[in-house]
Amino acid sequence: MASEDVVGKTSATIANIAEEAKIASEGVKAPSRLALLGICKSLAAGGIAGGVSRTAVAPLERLKILLQVQNPHAIKYNGTIQGLKYIWRTEGLRGMFKGNGTNCARIVPNSAVKFFSYEEASKGILWLYKQQPGNEDAELTPLLRLGAGACAGIIAMSATYPMDLVRGRLTVQTDKSPSQYRGIAHALKTVLREEGPRALYKGWLPSVIGVVPYVGLNFAVYESLKDWLVKTRPFGLTEGTELSVTTKLACGAAAGTVGQTVAYPLDVIRRRMQMVGWKDAASVVTADGKSGLEYTGMVDAFRKTVRYEGFRALYKGLVPNSVKVVPSIAIAFVTYEVVKDVLHVEMRISD
């Protein structure tokens, strides 16, 4: 009898454990599916935001790059209006949007990864900050947002950098270029064959250094401005905790202005370094007007640019970039939030 009791109790215990395991597994599966769906929606919202914002300002994006790398001894583009007119006259509508397909192929995954990484980095940084004594009820500060934005920018930029290099070259080439990249795949294969795998990451260092203040400040300024407006409610701009689309656009514009002004010289150097090794780059830009474009590194690129073209060369293309980046950043942030709302993705990064 005793042995039967033991067997009975053991069987009951095993049955209970099995039932609890089944319930636990069911409880785990549902949230994991929801979490995966949330990640996909967040990535989709970021990708759509990037594609919409870049396409809206594609002509200004192309003109900015052309101004950054044009030969100082053979000026074609003297400013924003003249440059856009010249592109329209010589290349037509297709010229205004040249390289935009490549740009979108790069910016869609870049933007998706960037927005998603920012949310995850914000949660992680805030969690670590709350582990410190006295910070249990802390919220995200502008400095913490800056750190999260910097992490997101570095991750997204590194993941899609070869596409950025190819996009720059496709954008610069014209119908009169000695040889042509026929598209994204052809450009990638040509760079790999003629210059080697390392060429796909030319200009990566100034990009990393530049993306920290640029993306970091974009997120920090945008989110901090929104929080400040919700808490202080100046000029009747808010109703409860919701900001209007116009107010969010203004916050995005301010964020874009601050970020691009600080990081712009590094963007110029990055673009020029991307042209190194391209045998047709000398017809686009040269360091001294006498020899092909050659930089041994980021510092050398800074030094030669300032020596031969002056300090102002570090801000070539700033005007069209300013005209471009303000609506671009604003549209990206607002599109991201609108798409996330449509997809019913909760946007609480400080939970």
PDB file of N, CA and C in Angstrom, residues 187-241:
ATOM      1  N   ALA A 187      27.489  48.447 -59.357  1.00  0.00           N
ATOM      2  CA  ALA A 187      28.440  49.304 -58.646  1.00  0.00           C
ATOM      3  C   ALA A 187      29.145  48.531 -57.537  1.00  0.00           C
ATOM      4  N   LEU A 188      28.395  47.749 -56.778  1.00  0.00           N
ATOM      5  CA  LEU A 188      28.997  46.959 -55.705  1.00  0.00           C
ATOM      6  C   LEU A 188      30.023  45.973 -56.259  1.00  0.00           C
ATOM      7  N   LYS A 189      29.670  45.271 -57.342  1.00  0.00           N
ATOM      8  CA  LYS A 189      30.592  44.294 -57.944  1.00  0.00           C
ATOM      9  C   LYS A 189      31.826  44.984 -58.512  1.00  0.00           C
ATOM     10  N   THR A 190      31.636  46.163 -59.121  1.00  0.00           N
ATOM     11  CA  THR A 190      32.773  46.874 -59.713  1.00  0.00           C
ATOM     12  C   THR A 190      33.732  47.352 -58.645  1.00  0.00           C
ATOM     13  N   VAL A 191      33.199  47.915 -57.563  1.00  0.00           N
ATOM     14  CA  VAL A 191      34.062  48.379 -56.467  1.00  0.00           C
ATOM     15  C   VAL A 191      34.817  47.210 -55.861  1.00  0.00           C
ATOM     16  N   LEU A 192      34.145  46.085 -55.646  1.00  0.00           N
ATOM     17  CA  LEU A 192      34.806  44.910 -55.082  1.00  0.00           C
ATOM     18  C   LEU A 192      35.907  44.396 -56.005  1.00  0.00           C
ATOM     19  N   ARG A 193      35.627  44.358 -57.308  1.00  0.00           N
ATOM     20  CA  ARG A 193      36.595  43.821 -58.265  1.00  0.00           C
ATOM     21  C   ARG A 193      37.793  44.749 -58.442  1.00  0.00           C
ATOM     22  N   GLU A 194      37.556  46.046 -58.562  1.00  0.00           N
ATOM     23  CA  GLU A 194      38.625  46.990 -58.883  1.00  0.00           C
ATOM     24  C   GLU A 194      39.345  47.556 -57.665  1.00  0.00           C
ATOM     25  N   GLU A 195      38.667  47.613 -56.505  1.00  0.00           N
ATOM     26  CA  GLU A 195      39.259  48.272 -55.344  1.00  0.00           C
ATOM     27  C   GLU A 195      39.354  47.400 -54.104  1.00  0.00           C
ATOM     28  N   GLY A 196      38.661  46.261 -54.120  1.00  0.00           N
ATOM     29  CA  GLY A 196      38.734  45.350 -52.984  1.00  0.00           C
ATOM     30  C   GLY A 196      37.640  45.589 -51.955  1.00  0.00           C
ATOM     31  N   PRO A 197      37.416  44.609 -51.051  1.00  0.00           N
ATOM     32  CA  PRO A 197      36.338  44.701 -50.055  1.00  0.00           C
ATOM     33  C   PRO A 197      36.468  45.910 -49.127  1.00  0.00           C
ATOM     34  N   ARG A 198      37.703  46.277 -48.760  1.00  0.00           N
ATOM     35  CA  ARG A 198      37.881  47.400 -47.829  1.00  0.00           C
ATOM     36  C   ARG A 198      37.360  48.705 -48.409  1.00  0.00           C
ATOM     37  N   ALA A 199      37.314  48.795 -49.738  1.00  0.00           N
ATOM     38  CA  ALA A 199      36.850  50.023 -50.378  1.00  0.00           C
ATOM     39  C   ALA A 199      35.392  50.325 -50.038  1.00  0.00           C
ATOM     40  N   LEU A 200      34.621  49.298 -49.706  1.00  0.00           N
ATOM     41  CA  LEU A 200      33.211  49.501 -49.385  1.00  0.00           C
ATOM     42  C   LEU A 200      33.026  50.280 -48.087  1.00  0.00           C
ATOM     43  N   TYR A 201      34.119  50.403 -47.315  1.00  0.00           N
ATOM     44  CA  TYR A 201      34.034  51.132 -46.048  1.00  0.00           C
ATOM     45  C   TYR A 201      34.956  52.349 -46.017  1.00  0.00           C
ATOM     46  N   LYS A 202      35.303  52.862 -47.196  1.00  0.00           N
ATOM     47  CA  LYS A 202      36.082  54.099 -47.250  1.00  0.00           C
ATOM     48  C   LYS A 202      35.267  55.245 -46.668  1.00  0.00           C
ATOM     49  N   GLY A 203      35.889  56.004 -45.780  1.00  0.00           N
ATOM     50  CA  GLY A 203      35.187  57.112 -45.146  1.00  0.00           C
ATOM     51  C   GLY A 203      34.338  56.700 -43.952  1.00  0.00           C
ATOM     52  N   TRP A 204      34.496  55.443 -43.515  1.00  0.00           N
ATOM     53  CA  TRP A 204      33.683  54.951 -42.397  1.00  0.00           C
ATOM     54  C   TRP A 204      34.002  55.681 -41.092  1.00  0.00           C
ATOM     55  N   LEU A 205      35.289  55.961 -40.827  1.00  0.00           N
ATOM     56  CA  LEU A 205      35.654  56.590 -39.556  1.00  0.00           C
ATOM     57  C   LEU A 205      35.029  57.973 -39.383  1.00  0.00           C
ATOM     58  N   PRO A 206      35.186  58.885 -40.357  1.00  0.00           N
ATOM     59  CA  PRO A 206      34.502  60.174 -40.168  1.00  0.00           C
ATOM     60  C   PRO A 206      32.984  60.031 -40.101  1.00  0.00           C
ATOM     61  N   SER A 207      32.462  58.984 -40.719  1.00  0.00           N
ATOM     62  CA  SER A 207      31.023  58.742 -40.632  1.00  0.00           C
ATOM     63  C   SER A 207      30.625  58.382 -39.204  1.00  0.00           C
ATOM     64  N   VAL A 208      31.418  57.514 -38.567  1.00  0.00           N
ATOM     65  CA  VAL A 208      31.139  57.128 -37.184  1.00  0.00           C
ATOM     66  C   VAL A 208      31.242  58.337 -36.271  1.00  0.00           C
ATOM     67  N   ILE A 209      32.308  59.115 -36.452  1.00  0.00           N
ATOM     68  CA  ILE A 209      32.495  60.297 -35.609  1.00  0.00           C
ATOM     69  C   ILE A 209      31.376  61.312 -35.851  1.00  0.00           C
ATOM     70  N   GLY A 210      30.977  61.445 -37.105  1.00  0.00           N
ATOM     71  CA  GLY A 210      29.940  62.409 -37.438  1.00  0.00           C
ATOM     72  C   GLY A 210      28.548  61.983 -37.020  1.00  0.00           C
ATOM     73  N   VAL A 211      28.295  60.675 -37.030  1.00  0.00           N
ATOM     74  CA  VAL A 211      26.949  60.194 -36.736  1.00  0.00           C
ATOM     75  C   VAL A 211      26.612  60.341 -35.257  1.00  0.00           C
ATOM     76  N   VAL A 212      27.627  60.384 -34.393  1.00  0.00           N
ATOM     77  CA  VAL A 212      27.379  60.531 -32.953  1.00  0.00           C
ATOM     78  C   VAL A 212      26.677  61.851 -32.652  1.00  0.00           C
ATOM     79  N   PRO A 213      27.251  63.006 -33.053  1.00  0.00           N
ATOM     80  CA  PRO A 213      26.513  64.252 -32.795  1.00  0.00           C
ATOM     81  C   PRO A 213      25.270  64.402 -33.662  1.00  0.00           C
ATOM     82  N   TYR A 214      25.332  63.906 -34.909  1.00  0.00           N
ATOM     83  CA  TYR A 214      24.211  64.127 -35.827  1.00  0.00           C
ATOM     84  C   TYR A 214      22.956  63.381 -35.385  1.00  0.00           C
ATOM     85  N   VAL A 215      23.034  62.064 -35.356  1.00  0.00           N
ATOM     86  CA  VAL A 215      21.863  61.275 -34.973  1.00  0.00           C
ATOM     87  C   VAL A 215      21.560  61.453 -33.496  1.00  0.00           C
ATOM     88  N   GLY A 216      22.618  61.512 -32.667  1.00  0.00           N
ATOM     89  CA  GLY A 216      22.408  61.701 -31.233  1.00  0.00           C
ATOM     90  C   GLY A 216      21.648  62.975 -30.932  1.00  0.00           C
ATOM     91  N   LEU A 217      22.077  64.076 -31.542  1.00  0.00           N
ATOM     92  CA  LEU A 217      21.399  65.361 -31.315  1.00  0.00           C
ATOM     93  C   LEU A 217      20.002  65.370 -31.923  1.00  0.00           C
ATOM     94  N   ASN A 218      19.844  64.718 -33.074  1.00  0.00           N
ATOM     95  CA  ASN A 218      18.509  64.652 -33.679  1.00  0.00           C
ATOM     96  C   ASN A 218      17.490  64.078 -32.701  1.00  0.00           C
ATOM     97  N   PHE A 219      17.803  62.897 -32.163  1.00  0.00           N
ATOM     98  CA  PHE A 219      16.874  62.256 -31.230  1.00  0.00           C
ATOM     99  C   PHE A 219      16.760  63.034 -29.920  1.00  0.00           C
ATOM    100  N   ALA A 220      17.901  63.481 -29.387  1.00  0.00           N
ATOM    101  CA  ALA A 220      17.887  64.182 -28.100  1.00  0.00           C
ATOM    102  C   ALA A 220      17.073  65.467 -28.175  1.00  0.00           C
ATOM    103  N   VAL A 221      17.312  66.276 -29.217  1.00  0.00           N
ATOM    104  CA  VAL A 221      16.598  67.545 -29.356  1.00  0.00           C
ATOM    105  C   VAL A 221      15.112  67.291 -29.614  1.00  0.00           C
ATOM    106  N   TYR A 222      14.801  66.356 -30.502  1.00  0.00           N
ATOM    107  CA  TYR A 222      13.404  66.090 -30.856  1.00  0.00           C
ATOM    108  C   TYR A 222      12.604  65.602 -29.643  1.00  0.00           C
ATOM    109  N   GLU A 223      13.092  64.574 -28.969  1.00  0.00           N
ATOM    110  CA  GLU A 223      12.360  64.015 -27.839  1.00  0.00           C
ATOM    111  C   GLU A 223      12.304  64.991 -26.665  1.00  0.00           C
ATOM    112  N   SER A 224      13.404  65.713 -26.407  1.00  0.00           N
ATOM    113  CA  SER A 224      13.423  66.657 -25.295  1.00  0.00           C
ATOM    114  C   SER A 224      12.494  67.834 -25.548  1.00  0.00           C
ATOM    115  N   LEU A 225      12.455  68.317 -26.790  1.00  0.00           N
ATOM    116  CA  LEU A 225      11.530  69.400 -27.134  1.00  0.00           C
ATOM    117  C   LEU A 225      10.080  68.962 -26.941  1.00  0.00           C
ATOM    118  N   LYS A 226       9.778  67.751 -27.384  1.00  0.00           N
ATOM    119  CA  LYS A 226       8.418  67.236 -27.215  1.00  0.00           C
ATOM    120  C   LYS A 226       8.039  67.150 -25.741  1.00  0.00           C
ATOM    121  N   ASP A 227       8.936  66.606 -24.920  1.00  0.00           N
ATOM    122  CA  ASP A 227       8.666  66.507 -23.484  1.00  0.00           C
ATOM    123  C   ASP A 227       8.466  67.883 -22.860  1.00  0.00           C
ATOM    124  N   TRP A 228       9.321  68.827 -23.250  1.00  0.00           N
ATOM    125  CA  TRP A 228       9.228  70.177 -22.690  1.00  0.00           C
ATOM    126  C   TRP A 228       7.907  70.841 -23.060  1.00  0.00           C
ATOM    127  N   LEU A 229       7.487  70.665 -24.298  1.00  0.00           N
ATOM    128  CA  LEU A 229       6.234  71.270 -24.751  1.00  0.00           C
ATOM    129  C   LEU A 229       5.029  70.653 -24.041  1.00  0.00           C
ATOM    130  N   VAL A 230       5.067  69.336 -23.830  1.00  0.00           N
ATOM    131  CA  VAL A 230       3.964  68.667 -23.147  1.00  0.00           C
ATOM    132  C   VAL A 230       3.880  69.111 -21.691  1.00  0.00           C
ATOM    133  N   LYS A 231       5.042  69.277 -21.041  1.00  0.00           N
ATOM    134  CA  LYS A 231       5.057  69.631 -19.618  1.00  0.00           C
ATOM    135  C   LYS A 231       4.742  71.109 -19.380  1.00  0.00           C
ATOM    136  N   THR A 232       5.264  71.994 -20.226  1.00  0.00           N
ATOM    137  CA  THR A 232       5.093  73.436 -19.991  1.00  0.00           C
ATOM    138  C   THR A 232       3.884  74.020 -20.721  1.00  0.00           C
ATOM    139  N   ARG A 233       3.487  73.393 -21.822  1.00  0.00           N
ATOM    140  CA  ARG A 233       2.342  73.831 -22.620  1.00  0.00           C
ATOM    141  C   ARG A 233       2.408  75.321 -22.983  1.00  0.00           C
ATOM    142  N   PRO A 234       3.487  75.771 -23.592  1.00  0.00           N
ATOM    143  CA  PRO A 234       3.594  77.194 -23.956  1.00  0.00           C
ATOM    144  C   PRO A 234       2.743  77.534 -25.170  1.00  0.00           C
ATOM    145  N   PHE A 235       2.223  78.743 -25.193  1.00  0.00           N
ATOM    146  CA  PHE A 235       1.505  79.288 -26.357  1.00  0.00           C
ATOM    147  C   PHE A 235       0.303  78.439 -26.783  1.00  0.00           C
ATOM    148  N   GLY A 236      -0.164  77.581 -25.880  1.00  0.00           N
ATOM    149  CA  GLY A 236      -1.322  76.753 -26.228  1.00  0.00           C
ATOM    150  C   GLY A 236      -1.052  75.739 -27.323  1.00  0.00           C
ATOM    151  N   LEU A 237       0.207  75.251 -27.392  1.00  0.00           N
ATOM    152  CA  LEU A 237       0.582  74.333 -28.464  1.00  0.00           C
ATOM    153  C   LEU A 237       0.124  72.904 -28.217  1.00  0.00           C
ATOM    154  N   THR A 238      -0.255  72.596 -26.994  1.00  0.00           N
ATOM    155  CA  THR A 238      -0.613  71.213 -26.696  1.00  0.00           C
ATOM    156  C   THR A 238      -2.011  71.125 -26.111  1.00  0.00           C
ATOM    157  N   GLU A 239      -2.629  69.992 -26.343  1.00  0.00           N
ATOM    158  CA  GLU A 239      -3.903  69.665 -25.726  1.00  0.00           C
ATOM    159  C   GLU A 239      -3.718  68.348 -24.983  1.00  0.00           C
ATOM    160  N   GLY A 240      -3.624  68.448 -23.660  1.00  0.00           N
ATOM    161  CA  GLY A 240      -3.315  67.257 -22.885  1.00  0.00           C
ATOM    162  C   GLY A 240      -1.873  66.839 -23.114  1.00  0.00           C
ATOM    163  N   THR A 241      -1.687  65.579 -23.510  1.00  0.00           N
ATOM    164  CA  THR A 241      -0.332  65.063 -23.741  1.00  0.00           C
ATOM    165  C   THR A 241      -0.044  64.884 -25.225  1.00  0.00           C
TER     166      THR A 241
END
